[in-house]
Coordinates of C-alpha atoms and ligand atoms in Angstrom, one line a residue:
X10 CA -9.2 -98.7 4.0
X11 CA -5.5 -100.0 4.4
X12 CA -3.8 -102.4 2.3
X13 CA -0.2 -102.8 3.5
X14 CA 1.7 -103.4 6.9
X15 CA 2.7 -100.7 9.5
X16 CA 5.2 -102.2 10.5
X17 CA 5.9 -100.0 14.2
X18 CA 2.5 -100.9 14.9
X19 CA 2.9 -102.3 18.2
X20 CA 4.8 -99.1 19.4
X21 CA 2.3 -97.3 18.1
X22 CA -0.7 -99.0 19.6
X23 CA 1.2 -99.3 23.2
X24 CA 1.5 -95.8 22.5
X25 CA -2.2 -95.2 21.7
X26 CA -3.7 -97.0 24.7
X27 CA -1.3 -95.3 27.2
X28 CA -2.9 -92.1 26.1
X29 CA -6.5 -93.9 26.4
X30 CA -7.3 -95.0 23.3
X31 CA -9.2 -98.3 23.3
X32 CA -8.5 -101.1 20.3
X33 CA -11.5 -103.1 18.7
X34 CA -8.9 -105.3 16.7
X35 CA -5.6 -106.7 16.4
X36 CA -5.6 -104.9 13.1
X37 CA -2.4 -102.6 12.6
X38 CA -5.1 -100.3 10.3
X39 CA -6.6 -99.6 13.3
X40 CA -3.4 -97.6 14.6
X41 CA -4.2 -95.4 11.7
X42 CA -7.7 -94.7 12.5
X43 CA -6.7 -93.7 16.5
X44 CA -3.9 -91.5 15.3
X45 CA -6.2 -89.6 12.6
X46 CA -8.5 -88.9 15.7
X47 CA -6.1 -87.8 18.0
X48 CA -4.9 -85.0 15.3
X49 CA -8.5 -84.1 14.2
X50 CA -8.7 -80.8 14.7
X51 CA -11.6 -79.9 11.9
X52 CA -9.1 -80.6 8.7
X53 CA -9.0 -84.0 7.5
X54 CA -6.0 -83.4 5.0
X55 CA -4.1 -82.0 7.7
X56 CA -5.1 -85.1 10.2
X57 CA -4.1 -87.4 7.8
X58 CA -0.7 -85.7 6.9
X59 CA -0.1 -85.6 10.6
X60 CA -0.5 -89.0 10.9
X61 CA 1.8 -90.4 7.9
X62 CA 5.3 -89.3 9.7
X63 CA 3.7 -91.8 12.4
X64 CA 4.1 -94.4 10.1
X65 CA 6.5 -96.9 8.9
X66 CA 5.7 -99.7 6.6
X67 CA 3.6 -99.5 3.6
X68 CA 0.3 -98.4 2.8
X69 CA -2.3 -97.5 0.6
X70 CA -5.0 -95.6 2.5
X71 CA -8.0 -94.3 1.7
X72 CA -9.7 -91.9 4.7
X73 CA -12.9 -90.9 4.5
X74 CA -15.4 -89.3 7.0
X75 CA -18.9 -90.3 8.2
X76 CA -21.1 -87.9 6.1
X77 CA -18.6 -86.1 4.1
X78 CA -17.6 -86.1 0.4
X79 CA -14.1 -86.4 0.8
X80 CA -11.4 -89.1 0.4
X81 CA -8.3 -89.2 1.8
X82 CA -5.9 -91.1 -0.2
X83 CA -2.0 -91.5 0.4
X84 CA 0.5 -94.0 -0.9
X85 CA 3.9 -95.7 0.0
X86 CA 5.0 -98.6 -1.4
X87 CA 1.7 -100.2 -1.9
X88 CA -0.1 -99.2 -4.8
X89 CA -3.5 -96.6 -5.7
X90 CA -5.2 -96.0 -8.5
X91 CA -7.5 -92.8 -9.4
X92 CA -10.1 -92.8 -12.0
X93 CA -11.4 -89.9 -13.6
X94 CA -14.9 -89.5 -14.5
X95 CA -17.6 -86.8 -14.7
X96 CA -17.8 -85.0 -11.8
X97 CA -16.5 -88.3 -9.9
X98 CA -13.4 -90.0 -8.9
X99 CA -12.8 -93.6 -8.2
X100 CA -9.7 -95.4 -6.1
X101 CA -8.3 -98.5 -5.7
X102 CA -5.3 -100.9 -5.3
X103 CA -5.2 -101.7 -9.4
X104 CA -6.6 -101.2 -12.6
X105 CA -9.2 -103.7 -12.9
X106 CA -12.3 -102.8 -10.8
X107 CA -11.8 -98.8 -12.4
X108 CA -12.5 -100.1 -16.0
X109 CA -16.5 -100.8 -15.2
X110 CA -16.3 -96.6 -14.6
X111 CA -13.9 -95.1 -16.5
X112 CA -10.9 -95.6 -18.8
X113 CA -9.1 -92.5 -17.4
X114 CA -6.8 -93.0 -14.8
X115 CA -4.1 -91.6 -12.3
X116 CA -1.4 -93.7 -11.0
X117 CA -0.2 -91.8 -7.2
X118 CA 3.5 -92.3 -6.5
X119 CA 5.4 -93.1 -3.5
X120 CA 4.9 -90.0 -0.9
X121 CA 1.8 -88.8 -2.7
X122 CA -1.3 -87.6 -0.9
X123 CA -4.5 -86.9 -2.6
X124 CA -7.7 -84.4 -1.5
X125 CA -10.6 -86.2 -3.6
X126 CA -14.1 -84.8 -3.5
X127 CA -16.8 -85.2 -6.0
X128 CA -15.7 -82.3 -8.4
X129 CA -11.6 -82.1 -7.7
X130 CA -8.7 -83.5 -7.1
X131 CA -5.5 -82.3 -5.5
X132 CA -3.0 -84.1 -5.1
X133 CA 0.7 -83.4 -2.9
X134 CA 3.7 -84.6 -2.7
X135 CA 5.9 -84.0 0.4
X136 CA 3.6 -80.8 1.0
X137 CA 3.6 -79.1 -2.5
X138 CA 0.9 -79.7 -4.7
X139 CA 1.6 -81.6 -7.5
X140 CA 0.1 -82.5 -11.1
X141 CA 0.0 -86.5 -12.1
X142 CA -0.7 -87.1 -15.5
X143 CA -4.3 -88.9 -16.7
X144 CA -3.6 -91.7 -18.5
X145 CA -6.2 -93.1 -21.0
X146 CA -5.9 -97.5 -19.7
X147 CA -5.7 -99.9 -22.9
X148 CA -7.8 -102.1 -21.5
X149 CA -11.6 -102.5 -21.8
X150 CA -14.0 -103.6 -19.5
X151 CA -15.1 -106.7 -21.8
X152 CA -11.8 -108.0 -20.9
X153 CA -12.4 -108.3 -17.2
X154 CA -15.8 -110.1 -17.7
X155 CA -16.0 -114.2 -17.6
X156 CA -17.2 -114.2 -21.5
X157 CA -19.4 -117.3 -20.4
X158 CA -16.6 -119.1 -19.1
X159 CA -17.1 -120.8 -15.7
X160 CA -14.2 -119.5 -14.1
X161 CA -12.0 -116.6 -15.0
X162 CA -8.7 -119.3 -14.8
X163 CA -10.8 -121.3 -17.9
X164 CA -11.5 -118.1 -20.0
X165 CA -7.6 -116.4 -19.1
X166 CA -6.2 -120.0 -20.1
X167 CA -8.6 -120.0 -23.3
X168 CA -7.2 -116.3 -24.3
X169 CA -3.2 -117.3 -24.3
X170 CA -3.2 -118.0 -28.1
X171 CA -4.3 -114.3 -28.6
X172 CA -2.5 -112.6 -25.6
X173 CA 0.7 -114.5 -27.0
X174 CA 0.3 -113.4 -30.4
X175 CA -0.3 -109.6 -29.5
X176 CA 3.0 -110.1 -27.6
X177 CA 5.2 -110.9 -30.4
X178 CA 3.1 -108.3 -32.3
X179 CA 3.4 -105.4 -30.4
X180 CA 7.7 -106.2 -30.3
X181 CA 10.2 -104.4 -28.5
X182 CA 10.7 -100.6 -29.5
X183 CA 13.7 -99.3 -30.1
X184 CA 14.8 -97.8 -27.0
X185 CA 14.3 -101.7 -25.3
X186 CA 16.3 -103.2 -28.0
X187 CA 19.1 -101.7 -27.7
X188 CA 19.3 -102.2 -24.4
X189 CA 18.5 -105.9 -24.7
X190 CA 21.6 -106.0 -27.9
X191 CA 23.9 -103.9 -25.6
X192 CA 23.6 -106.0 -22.5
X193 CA 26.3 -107.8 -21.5
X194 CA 25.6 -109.8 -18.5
X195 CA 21.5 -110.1 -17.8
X196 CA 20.6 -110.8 -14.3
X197 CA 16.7 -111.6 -14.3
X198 CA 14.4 -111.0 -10.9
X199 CA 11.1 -112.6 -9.8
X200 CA 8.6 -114.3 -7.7
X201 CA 6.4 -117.2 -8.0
X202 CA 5.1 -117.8 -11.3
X203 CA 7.1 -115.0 -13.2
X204 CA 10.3 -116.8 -11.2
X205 CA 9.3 -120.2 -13.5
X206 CA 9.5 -118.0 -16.7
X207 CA 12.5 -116.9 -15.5
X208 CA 14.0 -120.2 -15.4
X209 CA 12.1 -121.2 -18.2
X210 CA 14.3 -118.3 -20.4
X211 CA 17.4 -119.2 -18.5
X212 CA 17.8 -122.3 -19.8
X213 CA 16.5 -121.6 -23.6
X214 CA 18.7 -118.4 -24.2
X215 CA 21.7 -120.3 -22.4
X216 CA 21.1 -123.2 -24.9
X217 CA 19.8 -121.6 -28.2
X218 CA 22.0 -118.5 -27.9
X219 CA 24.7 -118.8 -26.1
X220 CA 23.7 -116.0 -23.8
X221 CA 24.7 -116.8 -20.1
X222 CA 21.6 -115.6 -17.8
X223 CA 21.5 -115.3 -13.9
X224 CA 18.3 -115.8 -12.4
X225 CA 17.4 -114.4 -9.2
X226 CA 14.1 -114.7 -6.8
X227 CA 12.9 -111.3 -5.9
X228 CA 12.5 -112.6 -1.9
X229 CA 15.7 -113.8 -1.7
X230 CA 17.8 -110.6 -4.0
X231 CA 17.4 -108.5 -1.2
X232 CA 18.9 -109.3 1.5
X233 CA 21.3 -111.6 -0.6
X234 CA 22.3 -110.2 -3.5
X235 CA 26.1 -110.6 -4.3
X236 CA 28.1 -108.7 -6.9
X237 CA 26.2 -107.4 -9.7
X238 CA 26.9 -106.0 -13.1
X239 CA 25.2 -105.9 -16.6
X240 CA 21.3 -105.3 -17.5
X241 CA 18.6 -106.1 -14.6
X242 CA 15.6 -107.5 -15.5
X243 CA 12.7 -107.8 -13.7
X244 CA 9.4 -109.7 -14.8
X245 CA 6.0 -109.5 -13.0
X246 CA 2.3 -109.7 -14.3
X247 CA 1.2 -107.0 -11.6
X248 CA 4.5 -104.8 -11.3
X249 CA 3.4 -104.7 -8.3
X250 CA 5.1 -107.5 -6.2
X251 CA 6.8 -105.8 -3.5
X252 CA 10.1 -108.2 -3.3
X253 CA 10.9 -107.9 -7.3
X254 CA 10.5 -104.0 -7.0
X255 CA 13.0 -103.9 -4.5
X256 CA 15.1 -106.1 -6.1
X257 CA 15.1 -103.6 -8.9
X258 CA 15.7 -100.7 -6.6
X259 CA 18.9 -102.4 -5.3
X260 CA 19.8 -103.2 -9.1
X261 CA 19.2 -99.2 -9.7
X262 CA 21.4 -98.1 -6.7
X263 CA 24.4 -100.3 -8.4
X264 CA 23.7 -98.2 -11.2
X265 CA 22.9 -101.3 -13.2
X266 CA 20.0 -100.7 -16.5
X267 CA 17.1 -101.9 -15.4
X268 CA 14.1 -103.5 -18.1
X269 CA 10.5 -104.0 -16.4
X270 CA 8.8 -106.7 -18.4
X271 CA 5.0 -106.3 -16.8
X272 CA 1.4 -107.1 -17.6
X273 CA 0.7 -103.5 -16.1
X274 CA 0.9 -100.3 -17.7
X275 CA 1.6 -97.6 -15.2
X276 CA 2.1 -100.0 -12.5
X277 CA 5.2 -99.0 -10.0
X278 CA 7.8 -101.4 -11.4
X279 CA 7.0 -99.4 -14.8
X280 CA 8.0 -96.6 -12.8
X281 CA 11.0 -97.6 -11.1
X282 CA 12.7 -99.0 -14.5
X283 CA 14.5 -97.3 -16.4
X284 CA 12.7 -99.0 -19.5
X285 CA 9.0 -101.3 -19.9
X286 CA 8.3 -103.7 -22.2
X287 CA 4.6 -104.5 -21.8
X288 CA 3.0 -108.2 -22.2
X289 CA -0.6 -107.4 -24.0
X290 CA -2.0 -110.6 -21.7
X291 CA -4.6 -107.8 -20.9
X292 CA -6.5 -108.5 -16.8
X293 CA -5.5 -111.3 -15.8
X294 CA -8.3 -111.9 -12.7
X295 CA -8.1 -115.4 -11.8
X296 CA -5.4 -115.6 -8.8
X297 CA -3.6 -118.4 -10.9
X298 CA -1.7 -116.8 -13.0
X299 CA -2.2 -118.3 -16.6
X300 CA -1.8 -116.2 -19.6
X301 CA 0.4 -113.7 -18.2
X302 CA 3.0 -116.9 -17.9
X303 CA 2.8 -117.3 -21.4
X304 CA 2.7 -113.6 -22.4
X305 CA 6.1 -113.6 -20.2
X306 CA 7.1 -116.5 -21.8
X307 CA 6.2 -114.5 -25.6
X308 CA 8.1 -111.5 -24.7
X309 CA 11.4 -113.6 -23.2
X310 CA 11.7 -115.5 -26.6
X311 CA 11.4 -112.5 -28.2
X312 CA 15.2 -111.5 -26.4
X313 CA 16.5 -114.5 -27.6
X314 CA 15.1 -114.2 -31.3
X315 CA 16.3 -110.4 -31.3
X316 CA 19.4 -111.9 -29.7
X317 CA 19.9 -114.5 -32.5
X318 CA 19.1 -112.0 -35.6
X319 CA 15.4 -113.3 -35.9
X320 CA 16.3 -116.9 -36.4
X321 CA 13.4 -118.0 -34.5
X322 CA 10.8 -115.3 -36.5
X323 CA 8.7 -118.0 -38.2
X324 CA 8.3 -120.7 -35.2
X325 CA 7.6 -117.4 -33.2
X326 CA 4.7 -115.9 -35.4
X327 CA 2.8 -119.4 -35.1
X328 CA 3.4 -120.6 -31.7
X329 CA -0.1 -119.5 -31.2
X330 CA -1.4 -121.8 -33.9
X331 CA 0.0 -124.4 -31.5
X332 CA -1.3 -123.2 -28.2
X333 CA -4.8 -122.7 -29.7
X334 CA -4.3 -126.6 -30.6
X335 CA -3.9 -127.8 -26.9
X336 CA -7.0 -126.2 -25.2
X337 CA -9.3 -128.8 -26.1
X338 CA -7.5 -131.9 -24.6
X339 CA -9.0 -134.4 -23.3
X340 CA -6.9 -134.5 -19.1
X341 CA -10.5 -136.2 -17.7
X342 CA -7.9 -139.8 -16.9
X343 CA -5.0 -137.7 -15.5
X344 CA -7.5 -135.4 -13.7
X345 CA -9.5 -138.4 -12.5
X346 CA -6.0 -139.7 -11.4
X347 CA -4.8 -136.3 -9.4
X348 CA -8.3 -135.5 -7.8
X349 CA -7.9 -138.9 -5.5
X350 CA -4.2 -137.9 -4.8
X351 CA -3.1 -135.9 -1.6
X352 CA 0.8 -135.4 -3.0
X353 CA 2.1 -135.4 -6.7
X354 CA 5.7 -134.6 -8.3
X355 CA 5.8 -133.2 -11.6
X356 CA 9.3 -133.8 -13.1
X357 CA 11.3 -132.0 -16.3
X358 CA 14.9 -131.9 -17.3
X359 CA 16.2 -128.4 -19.2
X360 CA 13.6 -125.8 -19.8
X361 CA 11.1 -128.6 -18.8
X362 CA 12.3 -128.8 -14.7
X363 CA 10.8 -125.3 -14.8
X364 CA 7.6 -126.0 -16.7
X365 CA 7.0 -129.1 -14.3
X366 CA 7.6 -126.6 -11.2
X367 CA 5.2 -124.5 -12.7
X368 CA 2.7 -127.3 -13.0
X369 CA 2.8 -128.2 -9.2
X370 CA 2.8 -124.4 -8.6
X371 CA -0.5 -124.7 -10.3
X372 CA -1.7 -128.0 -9.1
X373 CA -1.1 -127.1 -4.9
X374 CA -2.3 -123.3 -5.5
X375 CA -5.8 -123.9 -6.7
X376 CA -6.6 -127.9 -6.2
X377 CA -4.8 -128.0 -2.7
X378 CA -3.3 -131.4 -3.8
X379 CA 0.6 -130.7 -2.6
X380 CA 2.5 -130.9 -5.7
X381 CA 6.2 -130.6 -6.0
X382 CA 8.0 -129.5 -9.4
X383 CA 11.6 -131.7 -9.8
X384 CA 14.8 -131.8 -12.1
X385 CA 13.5 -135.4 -13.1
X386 CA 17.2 -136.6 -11.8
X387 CA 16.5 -135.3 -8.5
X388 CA 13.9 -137.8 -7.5
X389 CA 16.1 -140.6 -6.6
X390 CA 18.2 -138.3 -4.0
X391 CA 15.5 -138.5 -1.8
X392 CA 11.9 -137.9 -2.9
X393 CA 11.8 -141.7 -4.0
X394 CA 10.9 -142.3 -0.4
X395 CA 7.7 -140.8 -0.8
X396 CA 6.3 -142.8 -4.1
X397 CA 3.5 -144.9 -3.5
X398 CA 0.7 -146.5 -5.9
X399 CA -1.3 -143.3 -4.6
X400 CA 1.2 -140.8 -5.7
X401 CA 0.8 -139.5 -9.6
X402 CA 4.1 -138.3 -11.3
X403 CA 3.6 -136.2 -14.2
X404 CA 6.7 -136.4 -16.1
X405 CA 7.3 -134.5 -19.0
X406 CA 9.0 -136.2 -21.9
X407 CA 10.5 -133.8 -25.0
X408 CA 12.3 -135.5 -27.4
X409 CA 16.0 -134.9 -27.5
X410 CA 19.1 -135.4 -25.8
X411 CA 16.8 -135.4 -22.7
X412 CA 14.5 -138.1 -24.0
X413 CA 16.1 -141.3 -23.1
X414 CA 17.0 -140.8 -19.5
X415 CA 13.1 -139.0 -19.3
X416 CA 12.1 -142.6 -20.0
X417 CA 14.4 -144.3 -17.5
X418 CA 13.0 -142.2 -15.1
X419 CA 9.9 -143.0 -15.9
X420 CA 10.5 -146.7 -15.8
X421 CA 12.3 -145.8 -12.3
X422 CA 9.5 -144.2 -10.8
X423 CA 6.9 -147.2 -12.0
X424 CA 9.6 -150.1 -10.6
X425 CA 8.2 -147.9 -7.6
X426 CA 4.7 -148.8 -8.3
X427 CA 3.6 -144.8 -8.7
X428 CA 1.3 -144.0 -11.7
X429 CA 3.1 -142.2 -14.4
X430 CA 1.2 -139.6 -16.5
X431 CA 3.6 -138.7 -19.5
X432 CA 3.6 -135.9 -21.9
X433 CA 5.6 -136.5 -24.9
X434 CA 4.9 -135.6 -28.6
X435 CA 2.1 -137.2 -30.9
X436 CA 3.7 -140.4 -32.7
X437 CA 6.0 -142.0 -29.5
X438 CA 5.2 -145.1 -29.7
X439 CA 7.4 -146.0 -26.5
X440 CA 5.9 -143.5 -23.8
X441 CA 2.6 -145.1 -24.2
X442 CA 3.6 -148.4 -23.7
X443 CA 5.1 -147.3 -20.2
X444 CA 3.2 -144.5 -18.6
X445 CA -0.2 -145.2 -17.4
X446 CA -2.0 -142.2 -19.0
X447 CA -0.2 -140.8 -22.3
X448 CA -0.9 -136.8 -23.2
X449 CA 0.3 -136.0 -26.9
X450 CA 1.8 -132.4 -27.3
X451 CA 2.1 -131.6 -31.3
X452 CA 5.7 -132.3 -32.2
X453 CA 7.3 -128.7 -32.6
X454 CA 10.3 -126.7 -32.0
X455 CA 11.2 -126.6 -28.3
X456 CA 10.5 -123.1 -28.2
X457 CA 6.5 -124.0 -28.8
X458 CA 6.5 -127.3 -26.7
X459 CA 7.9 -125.6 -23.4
X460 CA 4.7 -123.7 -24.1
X461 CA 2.1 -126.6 -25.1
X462 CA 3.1 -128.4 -22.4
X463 CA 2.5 -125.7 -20.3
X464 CA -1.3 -125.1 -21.2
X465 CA -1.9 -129.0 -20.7
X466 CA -0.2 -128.9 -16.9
X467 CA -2.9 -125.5 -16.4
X468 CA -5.5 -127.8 -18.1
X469 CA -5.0 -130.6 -15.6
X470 CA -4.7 -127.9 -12.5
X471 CA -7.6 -125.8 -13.6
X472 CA -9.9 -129.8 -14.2
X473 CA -8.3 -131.4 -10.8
X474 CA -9.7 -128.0 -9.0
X475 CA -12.9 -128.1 -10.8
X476 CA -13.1 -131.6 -9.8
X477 CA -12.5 -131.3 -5.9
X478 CA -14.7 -127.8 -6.1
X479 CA -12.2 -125.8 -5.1
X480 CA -12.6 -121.7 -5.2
X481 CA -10.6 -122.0 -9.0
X482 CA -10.6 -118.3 -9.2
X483 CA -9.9 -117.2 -5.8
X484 CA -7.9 -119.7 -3.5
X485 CA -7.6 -120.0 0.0
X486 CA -4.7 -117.4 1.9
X487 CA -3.6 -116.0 -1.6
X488 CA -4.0 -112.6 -2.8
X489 CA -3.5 -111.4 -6.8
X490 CA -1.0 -108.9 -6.6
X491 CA 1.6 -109.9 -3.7
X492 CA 2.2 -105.7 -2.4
X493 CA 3.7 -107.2 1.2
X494 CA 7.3 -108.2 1.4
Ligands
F6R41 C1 0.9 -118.2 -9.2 C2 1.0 -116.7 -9.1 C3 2.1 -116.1 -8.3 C4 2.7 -114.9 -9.0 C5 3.7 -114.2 -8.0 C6 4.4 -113.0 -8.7 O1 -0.1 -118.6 -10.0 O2 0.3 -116.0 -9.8 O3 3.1 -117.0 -7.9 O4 3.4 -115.3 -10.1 O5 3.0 -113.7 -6.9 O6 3.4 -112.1 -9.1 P1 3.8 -111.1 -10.3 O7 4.1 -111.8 -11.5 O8 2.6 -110.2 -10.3 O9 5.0 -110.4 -9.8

């Protein structure tokens, strides 16, 4: 078993076949399996060893031979977990499938090569054997079933009230706060999902608190990152996505402190560092990721609060109140609206551009209807072109300074003859009036309605999937955890 990409793996197989060996795939895993024959010589440890200088790229592997009670295992820069049981061990790429055996685990490092059989484990680490601590997982296996949901998206977008609260609850400690008070300049790193938070935080801490905040996309840091000083944070559900570790690796070669924020215990961005502060989302198994947004969301406001001497404490302790409030609405028009679409723009201005790029990140992932997130003022430069009577907007309307050139832009966008669905808080009597479909979020601090409006845009992602009987939990082409570069 290979998850990764060996990357001198058309050298290698040229290679291979010169000397006779005859490929069944176009698989670059299959390189590995030739090279282990070829240095077979009756000790699969030493086989396997032999055949990892061969390699470049990243891999975790898993060996195992036809009637033998011995695995293999060997890890760089994609991860493997061990679980401990009785007289058993268990590997795999994460957490999640280990909790149904044991809550025991060992997380290999980069380098590492384990000898597993039925009743011990060595493990070694550039030839020396090595001990890796077992860590008991905090996480239970109840977690990871559906809980009589349908999908795993539904019951993960059901759980944010509580994976929210135990977020603020479990804090920072104190070795995380002081880096967070210390900090200067705050440069944060991510992909995808964890990339909208990001932004999300960029614009409330730059607003609330007066704290200027770089954002950076884990794909792009690397090869461009420019000059950087001050605290490095990096945020990703998994801690496993291979472009924001690197991005955190470069940050650690400046010599810059570096913060994981992570759904993951023991995951490799833990690792790498210098300090975790762990979301309590707990698995997150749908592919779309849902809670852990908010969770990131929970521990990112909890920087600005510590930042601004608790002055958001009470909105903070009942944001959940709030989220728990949203998960009943009613989407069935919107979704009704969406599910005959083939394109849709969701559009936001402040902390809202983000949260409406989050809810065509959602929208496209697992409904396939191509959605694109906009700075509402952006439309006219170009996307106009595209609006037709067949192409929802989903404009999100906060009130404040924002609030009456939201509404112009609705207006804009319906002088265009495209349906409008508009999210703005319970009471606007003017929204209604305008938009074709009106979704009431509770009138709250902004703080609680970037997250409110949030869970309705998964709402009408997760019913506009459900709808066009799409595979909610596990799209098309997307994996969980994103370990390639
Ligand atoms: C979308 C989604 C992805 C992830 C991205 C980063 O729903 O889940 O965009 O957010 O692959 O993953 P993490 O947060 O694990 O680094």
């Amino acid at each position: 078993m290979h998850n990764g990409v060996i990357e001198n793996y058309s050298d290698l197989k040229r290679e291979l076949e010169e000397r006779g060996h005859v490929f069944r795939s176009e698989t670059d895993t299959e390189a590995i399996a030739h090279l282990i024959e070829e240095h077979y010589d009756g000790d699969l440890l030493a086989a396997v060893n032999a055949t990892l200088s061969h390699l470049q790229g990243s891999y975790a592997l898993l060996v195992i031979m036809e009637d033998t009670e011995r695995i293999i295992a060997a890890r760089n820069a994609s991860p493997i977990v061990l679980g401990v049981g009785d007289s058993e061990f268990f590997a795999a790429s994460d957490l999640t499938p280990l909790l149904d055996y044991t809550e025991r685990v060992i997380y290999l490092d980069d380098g590492d090569v384990a000898d597993i059989t039925p009743d011990r484990l060595d493990i070694y680490h550039e030839g020396q054997k090595v001990e890796r601590p077992v860590e008991l997982v905090n996480w239970c296996v109840e977690d990871t079933r559906k809980g009589g949901f349908d999908h795993y998206m539904l019951k993960e977008i059901f759980e944010q009230p509580q994976s929210f609260y135990e977020t603020i609850r479990a804090g920072v400690d104190e070795g995380v706060r002081r880096m967070l008070m210390d900090a200067g300049e705050i440069t944060l790193v991510a992909c995808g999902t964890s990339y909208h938070t990001t932004l999300v935080f960029k614009y409330l801490a730059e607003s609330l608190c007066n704290i200027p905040i770089r954002i950076e996309m884990g794909s792009e840091f690397k090869y461009f990152t420019g000059p950087l000083r001050g605290l490095v944070i990096a945020v990703s559900q998994s801690g496993e996505t291979t472009d924001t570790i690197a991005a955190l690796n470069m940050a650690k070669a400046r010599n810059c402190p570096t913060l994981a924020i992570t759904n993951v215990q023991g995951s490799t961005l833990t690792r790498v560092a210098d300090r975790t502060l762990l979301m309590r989302a707990g698995p997150e198994i749908g592919v779309a990721a849902t809670k852990s947004y908010t969770a990131q969301l929970a521990a990112l406001i909890q920087i600005i609060n510590l930042r601004c001497e608790g002055m958001f404490n009470d909105i903070l302790s009942h944001a959940h109140l709030a989220i728990g409030d949203i998960l009943l609405y009613d989407v069935e028009d919107a979704v009704a609206l969406c599910s005959q679409a083939d394109h849709a723009f969701f559009i936001g201005r402040g902390p809202f551009y983000p949260v409406a790029m989050e809810g065509a990140l959602k929208m496209k992932e697992i409904s396939y209807v191509h959605a694109e997130g906009y700075a509402a003022g952006e439309l006219k430069h170009g996307p106009f072109a595209l609006l037709t009577p067949e192409t929802p907007v989903i404009a999100i309307c906060a009130p404040g300074s924002t609030y009456n050139v939201m509404v112009s832009n609705v207006k804009e966008v319906k002088a265009r003859r495209a349906p409008v669905i508009a999210l703005g808080v319970e009471g606007d009597t003017e929204l209604p009036e305008i938009a074709d479909i009106f979704i009431p979020i509770p009138d709250t601090h902004l703080l609680v309605q970037v997250l409110t409006a949030s869970v309705v845009l998964q709402l009408l992602a997760y019913h506009t999937a459900c709808a066009l009987g799409r595979d909610v939990d596990r799209p098309r082409n997307l994996a969980k955890s994103v370990t390639v570069e």
